[in-house]
Short mmCIF file of C-alpha atoms in Angstrom, two decimals:
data_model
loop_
_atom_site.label_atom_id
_atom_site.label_comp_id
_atom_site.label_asym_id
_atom_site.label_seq_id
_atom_site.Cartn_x
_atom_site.Cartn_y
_atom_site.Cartn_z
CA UNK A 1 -15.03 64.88 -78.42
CA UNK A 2 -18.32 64.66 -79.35
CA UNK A 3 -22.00 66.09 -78.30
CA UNK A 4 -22.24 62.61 -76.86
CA UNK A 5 -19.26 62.29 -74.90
CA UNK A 6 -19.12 65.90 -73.97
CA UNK A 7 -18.05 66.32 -70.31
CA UNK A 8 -17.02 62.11 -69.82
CA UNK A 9 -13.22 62.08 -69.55
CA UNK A 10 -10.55 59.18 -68.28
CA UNK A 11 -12.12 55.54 -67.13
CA UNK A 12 -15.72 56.45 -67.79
CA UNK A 13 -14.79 57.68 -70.88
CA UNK A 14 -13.39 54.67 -71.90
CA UNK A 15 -16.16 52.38 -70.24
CA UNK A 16 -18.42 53.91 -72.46
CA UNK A 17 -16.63 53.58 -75.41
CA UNK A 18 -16.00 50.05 -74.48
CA UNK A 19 -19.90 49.59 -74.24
CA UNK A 20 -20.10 51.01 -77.63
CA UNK A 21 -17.72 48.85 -79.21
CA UNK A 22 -20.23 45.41 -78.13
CA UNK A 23 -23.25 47.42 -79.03
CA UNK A 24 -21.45 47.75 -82.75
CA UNK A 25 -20.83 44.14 -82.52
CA UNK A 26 -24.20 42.86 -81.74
CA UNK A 27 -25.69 45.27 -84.26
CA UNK A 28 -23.37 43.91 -87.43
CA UNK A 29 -24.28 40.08 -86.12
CA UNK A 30 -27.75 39.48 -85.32
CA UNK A 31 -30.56 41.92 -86.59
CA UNK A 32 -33.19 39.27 -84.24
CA UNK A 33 -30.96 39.43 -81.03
CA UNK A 34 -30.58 43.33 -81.54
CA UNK A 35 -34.20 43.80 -81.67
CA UNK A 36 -35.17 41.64 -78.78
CA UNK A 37 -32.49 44.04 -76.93
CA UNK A 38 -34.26 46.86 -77.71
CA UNK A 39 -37.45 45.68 -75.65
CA UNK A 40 -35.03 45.11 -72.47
CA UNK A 41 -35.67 47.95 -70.27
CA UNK A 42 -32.15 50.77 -69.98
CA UNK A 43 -30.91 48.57 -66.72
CA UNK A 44 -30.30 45.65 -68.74
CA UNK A 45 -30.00 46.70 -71.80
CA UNK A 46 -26.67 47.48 -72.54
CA UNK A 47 -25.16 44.65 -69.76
CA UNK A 48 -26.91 41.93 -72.33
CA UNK A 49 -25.42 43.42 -75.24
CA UNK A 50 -22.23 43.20 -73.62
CA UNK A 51 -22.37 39.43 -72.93
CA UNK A 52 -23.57 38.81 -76.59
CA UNK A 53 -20.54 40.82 -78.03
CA UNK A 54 -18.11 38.84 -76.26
CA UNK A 55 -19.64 35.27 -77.10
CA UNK A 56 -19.68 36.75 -80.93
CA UNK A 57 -15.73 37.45 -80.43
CA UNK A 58 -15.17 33.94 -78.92
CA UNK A 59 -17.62 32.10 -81.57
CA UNK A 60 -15.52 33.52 -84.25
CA UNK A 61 -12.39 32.45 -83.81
CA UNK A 62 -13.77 29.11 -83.90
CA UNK A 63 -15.89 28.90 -86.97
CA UNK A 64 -14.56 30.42 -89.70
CA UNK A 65 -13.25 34.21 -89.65
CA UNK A 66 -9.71 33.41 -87.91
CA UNK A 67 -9.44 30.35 -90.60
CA UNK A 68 -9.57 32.55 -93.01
CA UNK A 69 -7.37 34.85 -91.68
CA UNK A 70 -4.97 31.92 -91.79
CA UNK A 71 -4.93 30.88 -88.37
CA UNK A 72 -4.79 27.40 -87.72
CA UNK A 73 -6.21 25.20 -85.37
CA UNK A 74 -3.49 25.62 -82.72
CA UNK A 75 -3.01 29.03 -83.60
CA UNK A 76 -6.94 29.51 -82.86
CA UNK A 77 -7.21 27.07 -79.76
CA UNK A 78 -3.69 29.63 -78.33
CA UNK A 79 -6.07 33.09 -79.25
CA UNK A 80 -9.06 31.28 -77.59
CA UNK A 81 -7.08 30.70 -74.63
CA UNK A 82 -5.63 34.15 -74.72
CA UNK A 83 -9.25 35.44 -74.91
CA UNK A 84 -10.60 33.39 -72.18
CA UNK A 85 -7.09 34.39 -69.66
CA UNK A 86 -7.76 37.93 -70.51
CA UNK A 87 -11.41 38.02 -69.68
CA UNK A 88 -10.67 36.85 -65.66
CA UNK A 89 -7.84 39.19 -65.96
CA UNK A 90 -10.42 41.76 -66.50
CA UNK A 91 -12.92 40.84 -64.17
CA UNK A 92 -10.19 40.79 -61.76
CA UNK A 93 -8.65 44.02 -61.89
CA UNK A 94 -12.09 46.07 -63.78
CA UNK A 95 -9.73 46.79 -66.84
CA UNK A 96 -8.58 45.27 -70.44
CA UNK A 97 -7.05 47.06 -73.70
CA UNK A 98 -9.65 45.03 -75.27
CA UNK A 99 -12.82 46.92 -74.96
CA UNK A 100 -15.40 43.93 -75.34
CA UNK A 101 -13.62 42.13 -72.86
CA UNK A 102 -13.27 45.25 -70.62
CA UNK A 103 -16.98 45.83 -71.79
CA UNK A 104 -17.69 42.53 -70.65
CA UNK A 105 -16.02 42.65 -67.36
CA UNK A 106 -17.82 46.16 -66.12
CA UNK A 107 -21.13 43.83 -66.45
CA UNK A 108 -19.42 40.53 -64.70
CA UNK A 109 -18.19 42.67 -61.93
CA UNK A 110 -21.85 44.72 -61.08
CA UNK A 111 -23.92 41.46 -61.67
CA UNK A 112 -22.13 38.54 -60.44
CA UNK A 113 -21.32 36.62 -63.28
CA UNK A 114 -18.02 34.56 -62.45
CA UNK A 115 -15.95 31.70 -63.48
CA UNK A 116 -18.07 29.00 -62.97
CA UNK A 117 -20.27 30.48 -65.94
CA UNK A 118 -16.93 31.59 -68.36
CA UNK A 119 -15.53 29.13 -67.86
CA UNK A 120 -17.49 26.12 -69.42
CA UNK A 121 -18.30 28.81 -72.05
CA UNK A 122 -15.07 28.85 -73.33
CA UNK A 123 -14.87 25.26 -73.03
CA UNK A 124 -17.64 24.72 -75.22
CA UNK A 125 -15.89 26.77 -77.44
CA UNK A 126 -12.94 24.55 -77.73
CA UNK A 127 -14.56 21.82 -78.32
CA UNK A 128 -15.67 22.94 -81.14
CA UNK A 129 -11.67 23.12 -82.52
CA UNK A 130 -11.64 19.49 -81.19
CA UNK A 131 -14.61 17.73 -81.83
CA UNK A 132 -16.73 16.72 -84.92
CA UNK A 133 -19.35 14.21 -83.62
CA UNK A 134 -21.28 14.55 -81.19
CA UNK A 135 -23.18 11.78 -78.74
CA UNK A 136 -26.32 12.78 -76.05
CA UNK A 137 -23.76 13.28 -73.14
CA UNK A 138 -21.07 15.58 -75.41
CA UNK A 139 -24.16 17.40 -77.43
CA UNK A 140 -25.68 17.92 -73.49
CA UNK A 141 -21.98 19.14 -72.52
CA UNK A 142 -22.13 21.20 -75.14
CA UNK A 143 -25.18 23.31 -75.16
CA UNK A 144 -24.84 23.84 -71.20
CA UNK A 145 -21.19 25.61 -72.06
CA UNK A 146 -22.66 27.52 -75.25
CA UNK A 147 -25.86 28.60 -74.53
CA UNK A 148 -27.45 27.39 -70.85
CA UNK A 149 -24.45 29.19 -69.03
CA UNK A 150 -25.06 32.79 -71.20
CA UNK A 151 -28.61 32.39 -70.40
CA UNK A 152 -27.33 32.38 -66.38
CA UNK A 153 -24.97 34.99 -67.48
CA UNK A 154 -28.39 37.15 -68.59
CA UNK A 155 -30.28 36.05 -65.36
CA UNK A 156 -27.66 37.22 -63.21
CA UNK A 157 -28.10 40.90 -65.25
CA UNK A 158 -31.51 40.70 -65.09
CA UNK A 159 -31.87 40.19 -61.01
CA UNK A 160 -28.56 42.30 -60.42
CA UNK A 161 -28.36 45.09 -62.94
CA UNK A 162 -28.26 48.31 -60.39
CA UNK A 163 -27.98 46.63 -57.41
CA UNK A 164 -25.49 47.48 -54.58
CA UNK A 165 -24.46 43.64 -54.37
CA UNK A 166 -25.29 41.26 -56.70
CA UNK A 167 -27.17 37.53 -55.26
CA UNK A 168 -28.04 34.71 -57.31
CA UNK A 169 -31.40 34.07 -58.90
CA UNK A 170 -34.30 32.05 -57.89
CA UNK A 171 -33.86 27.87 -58.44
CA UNK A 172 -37.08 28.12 -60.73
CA UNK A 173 -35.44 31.43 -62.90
CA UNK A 174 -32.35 29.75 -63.36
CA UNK A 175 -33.84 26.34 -65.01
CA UNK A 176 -36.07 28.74 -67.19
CA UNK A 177 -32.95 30.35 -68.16
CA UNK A 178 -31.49 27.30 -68.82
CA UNK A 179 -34.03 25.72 -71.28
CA UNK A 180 -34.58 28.81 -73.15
CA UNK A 181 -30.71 28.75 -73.78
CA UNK A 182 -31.01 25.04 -74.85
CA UNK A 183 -34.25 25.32 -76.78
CA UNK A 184 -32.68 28.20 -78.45
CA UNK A 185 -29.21 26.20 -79.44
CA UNK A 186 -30.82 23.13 -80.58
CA UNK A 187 -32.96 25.84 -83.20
CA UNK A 188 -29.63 26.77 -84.29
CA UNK A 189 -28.48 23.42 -84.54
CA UNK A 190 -31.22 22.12 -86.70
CA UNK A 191 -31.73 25.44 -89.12
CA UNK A 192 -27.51 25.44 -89.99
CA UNK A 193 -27.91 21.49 -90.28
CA UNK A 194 -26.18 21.38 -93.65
CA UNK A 195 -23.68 24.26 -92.92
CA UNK A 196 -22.42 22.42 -89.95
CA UNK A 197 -22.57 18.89 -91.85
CA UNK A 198 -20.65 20.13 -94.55
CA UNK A 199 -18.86 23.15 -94.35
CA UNK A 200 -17.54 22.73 -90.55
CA UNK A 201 -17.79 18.71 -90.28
CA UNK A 202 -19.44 19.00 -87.38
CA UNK A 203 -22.73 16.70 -86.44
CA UNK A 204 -23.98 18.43 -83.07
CA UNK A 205 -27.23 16.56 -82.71
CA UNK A 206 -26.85 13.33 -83.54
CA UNK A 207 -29.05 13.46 -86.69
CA UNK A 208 -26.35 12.61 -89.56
CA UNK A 209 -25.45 9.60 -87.36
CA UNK A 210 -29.31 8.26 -87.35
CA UNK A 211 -28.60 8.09 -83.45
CA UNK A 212 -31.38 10.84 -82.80
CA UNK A 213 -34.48 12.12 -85.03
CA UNK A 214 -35.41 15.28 -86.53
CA UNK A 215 -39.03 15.12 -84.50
CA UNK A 216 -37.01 14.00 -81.57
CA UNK A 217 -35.09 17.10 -81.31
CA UNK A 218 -38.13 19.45 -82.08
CA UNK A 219 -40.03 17.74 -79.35
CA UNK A 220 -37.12 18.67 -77.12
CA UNK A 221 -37.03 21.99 -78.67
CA UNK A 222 -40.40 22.33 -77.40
CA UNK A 223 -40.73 21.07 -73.79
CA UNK A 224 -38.13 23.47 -73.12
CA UNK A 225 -39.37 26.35 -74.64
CA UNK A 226 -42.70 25.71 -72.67
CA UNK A 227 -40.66 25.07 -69.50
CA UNK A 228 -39.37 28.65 -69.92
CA UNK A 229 -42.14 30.35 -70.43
CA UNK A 230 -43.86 29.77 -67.18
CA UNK A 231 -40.96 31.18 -65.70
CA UNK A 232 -41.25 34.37 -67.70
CA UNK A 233 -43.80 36.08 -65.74
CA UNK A 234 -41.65 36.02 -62.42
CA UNK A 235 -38.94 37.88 -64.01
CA UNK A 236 -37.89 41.50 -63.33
CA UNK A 237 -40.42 43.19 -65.45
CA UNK A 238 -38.25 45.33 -67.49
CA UNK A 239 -37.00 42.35 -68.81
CA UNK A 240 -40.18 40.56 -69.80
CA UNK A 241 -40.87 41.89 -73.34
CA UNK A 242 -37.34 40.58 -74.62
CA UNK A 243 -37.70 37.69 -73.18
CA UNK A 244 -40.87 36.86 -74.53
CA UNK A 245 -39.78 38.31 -78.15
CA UNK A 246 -37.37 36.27 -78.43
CA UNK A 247 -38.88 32.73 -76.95
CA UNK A 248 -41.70 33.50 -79.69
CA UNK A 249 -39.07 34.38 -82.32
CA UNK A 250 -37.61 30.84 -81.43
CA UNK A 251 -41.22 29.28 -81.13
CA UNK A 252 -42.07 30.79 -84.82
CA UNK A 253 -38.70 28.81 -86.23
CA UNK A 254 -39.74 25.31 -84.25
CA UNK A 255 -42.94 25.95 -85.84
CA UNK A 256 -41.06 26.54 -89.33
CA UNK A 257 -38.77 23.65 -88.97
CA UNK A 258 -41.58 21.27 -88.64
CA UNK A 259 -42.98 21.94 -91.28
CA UNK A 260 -39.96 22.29 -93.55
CA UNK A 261 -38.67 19.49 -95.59
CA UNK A 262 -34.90 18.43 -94.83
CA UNK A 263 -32.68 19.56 -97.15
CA UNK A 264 -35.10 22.97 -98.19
CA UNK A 265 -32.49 25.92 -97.06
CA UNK A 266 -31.86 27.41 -93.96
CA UNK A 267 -35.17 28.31 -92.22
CA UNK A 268 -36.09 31.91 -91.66
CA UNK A 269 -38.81 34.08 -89.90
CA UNK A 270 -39.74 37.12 -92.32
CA UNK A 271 -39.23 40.52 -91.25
CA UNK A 272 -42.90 40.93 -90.80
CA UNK A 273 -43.54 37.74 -89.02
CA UNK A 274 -40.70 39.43 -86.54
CA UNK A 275 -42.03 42.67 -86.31
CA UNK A 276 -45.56 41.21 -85.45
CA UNK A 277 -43.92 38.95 -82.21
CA UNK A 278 -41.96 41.79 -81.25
CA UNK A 279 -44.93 44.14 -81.09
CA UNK A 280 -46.94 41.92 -79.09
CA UNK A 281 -44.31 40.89 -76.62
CA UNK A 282 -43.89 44.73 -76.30
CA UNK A 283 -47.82 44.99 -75.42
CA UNK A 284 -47.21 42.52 -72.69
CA UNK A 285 -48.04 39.22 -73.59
CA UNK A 286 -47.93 36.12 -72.28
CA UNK A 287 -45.26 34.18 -74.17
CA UNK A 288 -47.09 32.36 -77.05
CA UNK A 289 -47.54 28.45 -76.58
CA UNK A 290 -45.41 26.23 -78.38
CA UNK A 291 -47.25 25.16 -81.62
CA UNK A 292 -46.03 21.88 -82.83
#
């Protein structure tokens, strides 16, 4: 027993530990994401961190880590599935041996995140086991069940996190949260271009096919990333700061990408560039507009 879990014994014990366990995961996987956590306020905080650990868990059994285990793509699709059935299991009954899923479902039960937004997650996921190309109304598919739905799956933390009895967010929140999740995909998309092309086979966007353009998908990238930030200021306010860290953070790599030549390496913001947007989203901001 340690100084910190002096005193906690049984189920909260083991809720914190479980809460640990995704704040480990986040921390090993994204140095950006865990940094835009830090500016969420304590009621959100760790509830985020949760959701991110278990979309890490779920993203790698698709893309690469349970491949080289040995798994193949069966054996993955039967884990994912596993995953996915023990996650409502959890929700359902507040408990799982697997303590970012039981992590997980302490947040889903408190802030009112339910199938409707696991579930296309998961199918998003398995598309990827399934699918290589992708057109408008797949790639649209897509992004909704990958990122748009964990952006809800944040909204609902942000509006519930502490309340008695959780209620769904405001129509103009929820398309915010939406876009930002999309604007922040399609990023993704374009900066692992090559890695997706030709380590994973996978076209997401449309570009390798010459059915969409580069400054196609960058203007898309930033109409929604505008869209989003008007809705930032009528968020809880102890969310704000993270919010607006990480739409610049996103903004900075449009920017980037524009200005890159195809082909030049995986685009990055540098650790001082970072530090800069995170300490003036923590001064309280506006979002910065989308420079093209």
């Amino acid at each position: 027993m340690t100084e910190e879990t002096e005193g906690i014994t049984g189920l909260a014990l083991y809720d914190k530990t479980a809460r640990d366990a995704a704040d480990i995961v986040i921390a090993r996987y994204s140095t950006s994401f865990a940094l835009a956590c830090r500016l969420l306020g304590p009621r959100p905080r760790t509830h985020v961190r949760t959701i991110y650990a278990l979309v890490r868990v779920a993203d790698e059994i698709v893309d690469g880590p349970a491949v080289a285990a040995g798994l193949s793509v069966p054996e993955a699709e039967a884990m994912l599935d596993e995953l996915e059935a023990e996650t409502y299991r959890a929700i359902a009954q507040g408990f799982s041996a697997n303590l970012v899923v039981h992590a997980f479902a302490l947040t889903a039960r408190e802030c009112g995140i339910g199938e409707d937004l696991v579930a296309p997650f998961f199918a998003s996921m398995r598309t990827d086991l399934s699918t290589s190309t992708h057109d408008d109304a797949s790639h649209d598919d897509y992004v909704y069940g990958s990122a748009e739905v964990v952006g809800l799956m944040c909204l609902q933390v942000f509006v519930n996190a502490g309340e008695p009895r959780p209620q769904p967010a405001d129509a103009r929140l929820v398309d915010g949260a939406r876009r930002l999740g999309a604007a922040f995909q399609d990023v993704n998309f374009l900066r692992d271009l090559d890695h997706d092309a030709f380590a994973l086979g996978r076209d997401y966007l449309g570009i390798g096919s010459g059915t969409v353009s580069r400054d196609a998908v960058l203007d898309r990238i930033d109409a929604d990333l505008a869209a989003a930030a008007a809705t930032v200021p009528h968020l809880p306010k102890d969310c704000r700061r993270a919010v607006t860290a990480a739409h610049d953070l996103f903004s900075e790599l449009s920017r980037r990408l524009r200005a890159a030549e195809p082909g030049s390496g995986r685009v990055r913001v540098p650790d001082p560039v970072k530090a800069r947007l995170a300490a003036r989203a923590w001064l309280g901001f506006s979002p910065r507009k989308v420079l093209s």
